[in-house]
């Protein structure tokens, strides 16, 4: 059995152009957190340090892979048992549930048993139909009790994974922290979730979207933005190969398999990083036409790279030249 695991140690969903540290006061720091490489560049070292402390705190709260997180407490409780969580965790899980409804089920945090079966970040495994159907029965509604701040997983074996939304949540928090320090210009890359603050030396930030079919660093389109989040989901970063077929880490909750459509990546531009993160995953699952509809409905701009070319919503300024 021949398998190739590409650990997404360096995430290249986007290329950030022109972040040369020309200004001596500009400071850049990179850490591995939230299962990805995170770089924050700003002219305030203390603000950057606070951002990383916050990301670590979020990881400790929300990671399904850290045994002491609140998400692990939910996943390890006997089924049917209400688990009390913090207001913060409850609010994010509630949002995830709202996004499930908003996306007609394309975004679903109860995908975890299915994702674990495929084990994309580990050995990689192609399950049988029976194995898949068994896990698909665990992709089901969770029970939220707002008054008591409890989360209940009603079926034995159910589990949640906030991997499709946690980096977005962290992005929103980073923007808040940078603003609280009075930072006027900054950029952060959380494994393909980009936070921009202000301008890049009096010009908009230029973000290059990775060409999903070309070697890393090859840009298929540029977006110029200020004070927005740019979030990309693609199937070309975390995957394994078996018998000439590649399998990646985003699953259609109705089939338990990678979505069967022509979408290679989805980039969402929004003022809300949590929403953008959930939508980039959901739009990747939903396919190009539904993705464009969903973007319109949610008031965000998107760029969809497909095997038939690049499509985008009307109000986004994309160009193919590095001007
Ligand atoms: P990345 O984390 O690589 O930026 P995404 O934001 O698209 O990519 O999230 C993918 C992660 O979300 C997967 O690793 C998995 O944990 C989870 N996931 C996969 N499919 C779905 C889905 N349909 N809905 C919600 N979460 C998903
Ligand atoms: Mg996502």
PDB file of N, CA and C in Angstrom, residues 145-215:
ATOM      1  N   UNK A 145     -28.273  23.477  25.540  1.00  0.00           N
ATOM      2  CA  UNK A 145     -29.135  24.068  26.575  1.00  0.00           C
ATOM      3  C   UNK A 145     -28.502  25.397  26.995  1.00  0.00           C
ATOM      4  N   UNK A 146     -29.078  26.473  26.459  1.00  0.00           N
ATOM      5  CA  UNK A 146     -28.481  27.792  26.646  1.00  0.00           C
ATOM      6  C   UNK A 146     -28.551  28.252  28.105  1.00  0.00           C
ATOM      7  N   UNK A 147     -29.641  27.906  28.759  1.00  0.00           N
ATOM      8  CA  UNK A 147     -29.813  28.346  30.145  1.00  0.00           C
ATOM      9  C   UNK A 147     -28.736  27.749  31.060  1.00  0.00           C
ATOM     10  N   UNK A 148     -28.473  26.469  30.862  1.00  0.00           N
ATOM     11  CA  UNK A 148     -27.513  25.776  31.730  1.00  0.00           C
ATOM     12  C   UNK A 148     -26.121  25.671  31.116  1.00  0.00           C
ATOM     13  N   UNK A 149     -25.950  26.224  29.920  1.00  0.00           N
ATOM     14  CA  UNK A 149     -24.674  26.174  29.200  1.00  0.00           C
ATOM     15  C   UNK A 149     -24.151  24.737  29.073  1.00  0.00           C
ATOM     16  N   UNK A 150     -25.045  23.835  28.672  1.00  0.00           N
ATOM     17  CA  UNK A 150     -24.597  22.451  28.489  1.00  0.00           C
ATOM     18  C   UNK A 150     -24.721  22.017  27.036  1.00  0.00           C
ATOM     19  N   UNK A 151     -23.832  21.090  26.686  1.00  0.00           N
ATOM     20  CA  UNK A 151     -23.833  20.478  25.354  1.00  0.00           C
ATOM     21  C   UNK A 151     -23.999  18.975  25.556  1.00  0.00           C
ATOM     22  N   UNK A 152     -24.921  18.378  24.811  1.00  0.00           N
ATOM     23  CA  UNK A 152     -25.156  16.931  24.944  1.00  0.00           C
ATOM     24  C   UNK A 152     -25.017  16.270  23.578  1.00  0.00           C
ATOM     25  N   UNK A 153     -24.243  15.198  23.533  1.00  0.00           N
ATOM     26  CA  UNK A 153     -24.161  14.387  22.316  1.00  0.00           C
ATOM     27  C   UNK A 153     -25.061  13.170  22.541  1.00  0.00           C
ATOM     28  N   UNK A 154     -26.162  13.079  21.787  1.00  0.00           N
ATOM     29  CA  UNK A 154     -27.186  12.094  22.152  1.00  0.00           C
ATOM     30  C   UNK A 154     -26.915  10.649  21.714  1.00  0.00           C
ATOM     31  N   UNK A 155     -25.932  10.418  20.844  1.00  0.00           N
ATOM     32  CA  UNK A 155     -25.720   9.048  20.334  1.00  0.00           C
ATOM     33  C   UNK A 155     -24.337   8.551  20.743  1.00  0.00           C
ATOM     34  N   UNK A 156     -24.267   7.301  21.109  1.00  0.00           N
ATOM     35  CA  UNK A 156     -23.000   6.687  21.517  1.00  0.00           C
ATOM     36  C   UNK A 156     -22.001   6.755  20.348  1.00  0.00           C
ATOM     37  N   UNK A 157     -20.857   7.365  20.584  1.00  0.00           N
ATOM     38  CA  UNK A 157     -19.834   7.454  19.528  1.00  0.00           C
ATOM     39  C   UNK A 157     -19.780   8.811  18.846  1.00  0.00           C
ATOM     40  N   UNK A 158     -20.774   9.660  19.097  1.00  0.00           N
ATOM     41  CA  UNK A 158     -20.744  11.010  18.495  1.00  0.00           C
ATOM     42  C   UNK A 158     -19.573  11.812  19.052  1.00  0.00           C
ATOM     43  N   UNK A 159     -19.065  12.743  18.261  1.00  0.00           N
ATOM     44  CA  UNK A 159     -17.987  13.623  18.721  1.00  0.00           C
ATOM     45  C   UNK A 159     -17.986  14.870  17.850  1.00  0.00           C
ATOM     46  N   UNK A 160     -17.493  15.962  18.415  1.00  0.00           N
ATOM     47  CA  UNK A 160     -17.429  17.211  17.641  1.00  0.00           C
ATOM     48  C   UNK A 160     -15.975  17.643  17.429  1.00  0.00           C
ATOM     49  N   UNK A 161     -15.775  18.373  16.340  1.00  0.00           N
ATOM     50  CA  UNK A 161     -14.447  18.890  16.006  1.00  0.00           C
ATOM     51  C   UNK A 161     -14.633  20.308  15.473  1.00  0.00           C
ATOM     52  N   UNK A 162     -14.036  21.272  16.167  1.00  0.00           N
ATOM     53  CA  UNK A 162     -14.182  22.669  15.734  1.00  0.00           C
ATOM     54  C   UNK A 162     -13.066  23.090  14.776  1.00  0.00           C
ATOM     55  N   UNK A 163     -12.356  22.114  14.218  1.00  0.00           N
ATOM     56  CA  UNK A 163     -11.229  22.401  13.300  1.00  0.00           C
ATOM     57  C   UNK A 163     -11.611  23.251  12.100  1.00  0.00           C
ATOM     58  N   UNK A 164     -12.860  23.210  11.700  1.00  0.00           N
ATOM     59  CA  UNK A 164     -13.290  23.993  10.541  1.00  0.00           C
ATOM     60  C   UNK A 164     -13.690  25.417  10.896  1.00  0.00           C
ATOM     61  N   UNK A 165     -13.540  25.803  12.165  1.00  0.00           N
ATOM     62  CA  UNK A 165     -14.029  27.120  12.590  1.00  0.00           C
ATOM     63  C   UNK A 165     -13.122  27.794  13.628  1.00  0.00           C
ATOM     64  N   UNK A 166     -12.291  27.006  14.331  1.00  0.00           N
ATOM     65  CA  UNK A 166     -11.503  27.551  15.459  1.00  0.00           C
ATOM     66  C   UNK A 166     -10.476  28.585  15.009  1.00  0.00           C
ATOM     67  N   UNK A 167      -9.841  28.351  13.864  1.00  0.00           N
ATOM     68  CA  UNK A 167      -8.856  29.330  13.389  1.00  0.00           C
ATOM     69  C   UNK A 167      -9.543  30.647  13.026  1.00  0.00           C
ATOM     70  N   UNK A 168     -10.775  30.539  12.541  1.00  0.00           N
ATOM     71  CA  UNK A 168     -11.545  31.739  12.246  1.00  0.00           C
ATOM     72  C   UNK A 168     -11.857  32.505  13.520  1.00  0.00           C
ATOM     73  N   UNK A 169     -12.260  31.772  14.545  1.00  0.00           N
ATOM     74  CA  UNK A 169     -12.539  32.409  15.837  1.00  0.00           C
ATOM     75  C   UNK A 169     -11.277  33.088  16.361  1.00  0.00           C
ATOM     76  N   UNK A 170     -10.155  32.397  16.249  1.00  0.00           N
ATOM     77  CA  UNK A 170      -8.880  32.987  16.691  1.00  0.00           C
ATOM     78  C   UNK A 170      -8.574  34.249  15.885  1.00  0.00           C
ATOM     79  N   UNK A 171      -8.890  34.240  14.599  1.00  0.00           N
ATOM     80  CA  UNK A 171      -8.667  35.415  13.744  1.00  0.00           C
ATOM     81  C   UNK A 171      -9.445  36.624  14.244  1.00  0.00           C
ATOM     82  N   UNK A 172     -10.697  36.401  14.610  1.00  0.00           N
ATOM     83  CA  UNK A 172     -11.507  37.513  15.156  1.00  0.00           C
ATOM     84  C   UNK A 172     -10.893  38.055  16.440  1.00  0.00           C
ATOM     85  N   UNK A 173     -10.414  37.145  17.290  1.00  0.00           N
ATOM     86  CA  UNK A 173      -9.815  37.580  18.576  1.00  0.00           C
ATOM     87  C   UNK A 173      -8.507  38.354  18.324  1.00  0.00           C
ATOM     88  N   UNK A 174      -7.739  37.913  17.356  1.00  0.00           N
ATOM     89  CA  UNK A 174      -6.481  38.616  17.049  1.00  0.00           C
ATOM     90  C   UNK A 174      -6.771  40.049  16.611  1.00  0.00           C
ATOM     91  N   UNK A 175      -7.781  40.186  15.763  1.00  0.00           N
ATOM     92  CA  UNK A 175      -8.100  41.546  15.319  1.00  0.00           C
ATOM     93  C   UNK A 175      -8.494  42.418  16.514  1.00  0.00           C
ATOM     94  N   UNK A 176      -9.272  41.856  17.434  1.00  0.00           N
ATOM     95  CA  UNK A 176      -9.687  42.630  18.616  1.00  0.00           C
ATOM     96  C   UNK A 176      -8.474  43.037  19.462  1.00  0.00           C
ATOM     97  N   UNK A 177      -7.553  42.092  19.644  1.00  0.00           N
ATOM     98  CA  UNK A 177      -6.377  42.386  20.484  1.00  0.00           C
ATOM     99  C   UNK A 177      -5.500  43.459  19.817  1.00  0.00           C
ATOM    100  N   UNK A 178      -5.278  43.321  18.516  1.00  0.00           N
ATOM    101  CA  UNK A 178      -4.448  44.315  17.818  1.00  0.00           C
ATOM    102  C   UNK A 178      -5.112  45.693  17.910  1.00  0.00           C
ATOM    103  N   UNK A 179      -6.437  45.728  17.769  1.00  0.00           N
ATOM    104  CA  UNK A 179      -7.155  47.008  17.862  1.00  0.00           C
ATOM    105  C   UNK A 179      -7.018  47.589  19.269  1.00  0.00           C
ATOM    106  N   UNK A 180      -7.086  46.736  20.284  1.00  0.00           N
ATOM    107  CA  UNK A 180      -7.006  47.231  21.668  1.00  0.00           C
ATOM    108  C   UNK A 180      -5.630  47.824  21.967  1.00  0.00           C
ATOM    109  N   UNK A 181      -4.623  47.407  21.198  1.00  0.00           N
ATOM    110  CA  UNK A 181      -3.277  47.983  21.364  1.00  0.00           C
ATOM    111  C   UNK A 181      -3.060  49.190  20.444  1.00  0.00           C
ATOM    112  N   UNK A 182      -4.090  49.551  19.706  1.00  0.00           N
ATOM    113  CA  UNK A 182      -3.965  50.695  18.813  1.00  0.00           C
ATOM    114  C   UNK A 182      -3.127  50.417  17.577  1.00  0.00           C
ATOM    115  N   UNK A 183      -2.969  49.130  17.224  1.00  0.00           N
ATOM    116  CA  UNK A 183      -2.185  48.787  16.029  1.00  0.00           C
ATOM    117  C   UNK A 183      -2.957  49.225  14.779  1.00  0.00           C
ATOM    118  N   UNK A 184      -2.289  49.982  13.915  1.00  0.00           N
ATOM    119  CA  UNK A 184      -2.978  50.542  12.744  1.00  0.00           C
ATOM    120  C   UNK A 184      -2.714  49.743  11.472  1.00  0.00           C
ATOM    121  N   UNK A 185      -1.636  48.948  11.477  1.00  0.00           N
ATOM    122  CA  UNK A 185      -1.304  48.157  10.294  1.00  0.00           C
ATOM    123  C   UNK A 185      -0.676  46.842  10.738  1.00  0.00           C
ATOM    124  N   UNK A 186      -1.274  45.731  10.302  1.00  0.00           N
ATOM    125  CA  UNK A 186      -0.737  44.422  10.699  1.00  0.00           C
ATOM    126  C   UNK A 186      -1.308  43.356   9.787  1.00  0.00           C
ATOM    127  N   UNK A 187      -0.620  42.213   9.767  1.00  0.00           N
ATOM    128  CA  UNK A 187      -1.141  41.066   9.021  1.00  0.00           C
ATOM    129  C   UNK A 187      -0.829  39.799   9.795  1.00  0.00           C
ATOM    130  N   UNK A 188      -1.794  38.887   9.799  1.00  0.00           N
ATOM    131  CA  UNK A 188      -1.583  37.602  10.456  1.00  0.00           C
ATOM    132  C   UNK A 188      -2.034  36.496   9.518  1.00  0.00           C
ATOM    133  N   UNK A 189      -1.293  35.409   9.508  1.00  0.00           N
ATOM    134  CA  UNK A 189      -1.653  34.244   8.702  1.00  0.00           C
ATOM    135  C   UNK A 189      -1.797  33.053   9.637  1.00  0.00           C
ATOM    136  N   UNK A 190      -3.025  32.594   9.802  1.00  0.00           N
ATOM    137  CA  UNK A 190      -3.286  31.414  10.628  1.00  0.00           C
ATOM    138  C   UNK A 190      -3.603  30.262   9.680  1.00  0.00           C
ATOM    139  N   UNK A 191      -2.573  29.690   9.108  1.00  0.00           N
ATOM    140  CA  UNK A 191      -2.758  28.547   8.218  1.00  0.00           C
ATOM    141  C   UNK A 191      -3.815  28.768   7.152  1.00  0.00           C
ATOM    142  N   UNK A 192      -3.710  29.857   6.445  1.00  0.00           N
ATOM    143  CA  UNK A 192      -4.668  30.122   5.364  1.00  0.00           C
ATOM    144  C   UNK A 192      -5.813  31.033   5.768  1.00  0.00           C
ATOM    145  N   UNK A 193      -5.907  31.343   7.049  1.00  0.00           N
ATOM    146  CA  UNK A 193      -6.873  32.356   7.492  1.00  0.00           C
ATOM    147  C   UNK A 193      -6.083  33.651   7.688  1.00  0.00           C
ATOM    148  N   UNK A 194      -6.336  34.632   6.841  1.00  0.00           N
ATOM    149  CA  UNK A 194      -5.554  35.868   6.881  1.00  0.00           C
ATOM    150  C   UNK A 194      -6.341  36.979   7.575  1.00  0.00           C
ATOM    151  N   UNK A 195      -5.664  37.636   8.510  1.00  0.00           N
ATOM    152  CA  UNK A 195      -6.239  38.799   9.188  1.00  0.00           C
ATOM    153  C   UNK A 195      -5.481  40.018   8.674  1.00  0.00           C
ATOM    154  N   UNK A 196      -6.164  40.999   8.119  1.00  0.00           N
ATOM    155  CA  UNK A 196      -5.469  42.237   7.738  1.00  0.00           C
ATOM    156  C   UNK A 196      -5.993  43.391   8.588  1.00  0.00           C
ATOM    157  N   UNK A 197      -5.076  44.210   9.032  1.00  0.00           N
ATOM    158  CA  UNK A 197      -5.431  45.425   9.781  1.00  0.00           C
ATOM    159  C   UNK A 197      -4.898  46.600   8.974  1.00  0.00           C
ATOM    160  N   UNK A 198      -5.772  47.531   8.656  1.00  0.00           N
ATOM    161  CA  UNK A 198      -5.355  48.739   7.940  1.00  0.00           C
ATOM    162  C   UNK A 198      -4.730  48.421   6.600  1.00  0.00           C
ATOM    163  N   UNK A 199      -3.721  49.259   6.238  1.00  0.00           N
ATOM    164  CA  UNK A 199      -3.063  49.106   4.935  1.00  0.00           C
ATOM    165  C   UNK A 199      -1.634  48.635   5.110  1.00  0.00           C
ATOM    166  N   UNK A 200      -1.040  48.222   4.017  1.00  0.00           N
ATOM    167  CA  UNK A 200       0.366  47.850   3.984  1.00  0.00           C
ATOM    168  C   UNK A 200       1.140  49.028   3.406  1.00  0.00           C
ATOM    169  N   UNK A 201       1.655  49.869   4.244  1.00  0.00           N
ATOM    170  CA  UNK A 201       2.364  51.083   3.831  1.00  0.00           C
ATOM    171  C   UNK A 201       1.569  51.872   2.779  1.00  0.00           C
ATOM    172  N   UNK A 202       0.405  52.332   3.191  1.00  0.00           N
ATOM    173  CA  UNK A 202      -0.463  53.197   2.373  1.00  0.00           C
ATOM    174  C   UNK A 202      -1.077  52.525   1.150  1.00  0.00           C
ATOM    175  N   UNK A 203      -0.869  51.239   1.014  1.00  0.00           N
ATOM    176  CA  UNK A 203      -1.525  50.522  -0.083  1.00  0.00           C
ATOM    177  C   UNK A 203      -2.348  49.385   0.519  1.00  0.00           C
ATOM    178  N   UNK A 204      -3.377  48.923  -0.201  1.00  0.00           N
ATOM    179  CA  UNK A 204      -4.111  47.764   0.317  1.00  0.00           C
ATOM    180  C   UNK A 204      -3.178  46.553   0.433  1.00  0.00           C
ATOM    181  N   UNK A 205      -3.514  45.633   1.297  1.00  0.00           N
ATOM    182  CA  UNK A 205      -2.782  44.374   1.360  1.00  0.00           C
ATOM    183  C   UNK A 205      -3.086  43.578   0.098  1.00  0.00           C
ATOM    184  N   UNK A 206      -2.052  43.016  -0.487  1.00  0.00           N
ATOM    185  CA  UNK A 206      -2.249  42.206  -1.696  1.00  0.00           C
ATOM    186  C   UNK A 206      -2.104  40.733  -1.316  1.00  0.00           C
ATOM    187  N   UNK A 207      -3.181  40.001  -1.460  1.00  0.00           N
ATOM    188  CA  UNK A 207      -3.180  38.580  -1.092  1.00  0.00           C
ATOM    189  C   UNK A 207      -3.295  37.754  -2.370  1.00  0.00           C
ATOM    190  N   UNK A 208      -2.336  36.873  -2.559  1.00  0.00           N
ATOM    191  CA  UNK A 208      -2.373  35.993  -3.737  1.00  0.00           C
ATOM    192  C   UNK A 208      -3.016  34.661  -3.370  1.00  0.00           C
ATOM    193  N   UNK A 209      -3.963  34.224  -4.187  1.00  0.00           N
ATOM    194  CA  UNK A 209      -4.599  32.919  -3.942  1.00  0.00           C
ATOM    195  C   UNK A 209      -3.764  31.842  -4.637  1.00  0.00           C
ATOM    196  N   UNK A 210      -3.375  30.841  -3.867  1.00  0.00           N
ATOM    197  CA  UNK A 210      -2.597  29.735  -4.408  1.00  0.00           C
ATOM    198  C   UNK A 210      -3.362  29.064  -5.556  1.00  0.00           C
ATOM    199  N   UNK A 211      -2.686  28.826  -6.688  1.00  0.00           N
ATOM    200  CA  UNK A 211      -3.295  28.029  -7.757  1.00  0.00           C
ATOM    201  C   UNK A 211      -3.347  26.589  -7.249  1.00  0.00           C
ATOM    202  N   UNK A 212      -4.570  26.034  -7.044  1.00  0.00           N
ATOM    203  CA  UNK A 212      -4.665  24.709  -6.408  1.00  0.00           C
ATOM    204  C   UNK A 212      -3.993  23.599  -7.205  1.00  0.00           C
ATOM    205  N   UNK A 213      -3.823  23.806  -8.518  1.00  0.00           N
ATOM    206  CA  UNK A 213      -3.261  22.736  -9.350  1.00  0.00           C
ATOM    207  C   UNK A 213      -1.781  22.929  -9.647  1.00  0.00           C
ATOM    208  N   UNK A 214      -1.185  23.972  -9.127  1.00  0.00           N
ATOM    209  CA  UNK A 214       0.207  24.292  -9.466  1.00  0.00           C
ATOM    210  C   UNK A 214       1.091  24.189  -8.227  1.00  0.00           C
ATOM    211  N   UNK A 215       2.411  24.172  -8.424  1.00  0.00           N
ATOM    212  CA  UNK A 215       3.299  24.085  -7.266  1.00  0.00           C
ATOM    213  C   UNK A 215       3.078  25.239  -6.289  1.00  0.00           C
TER     214      UNK A 215
END
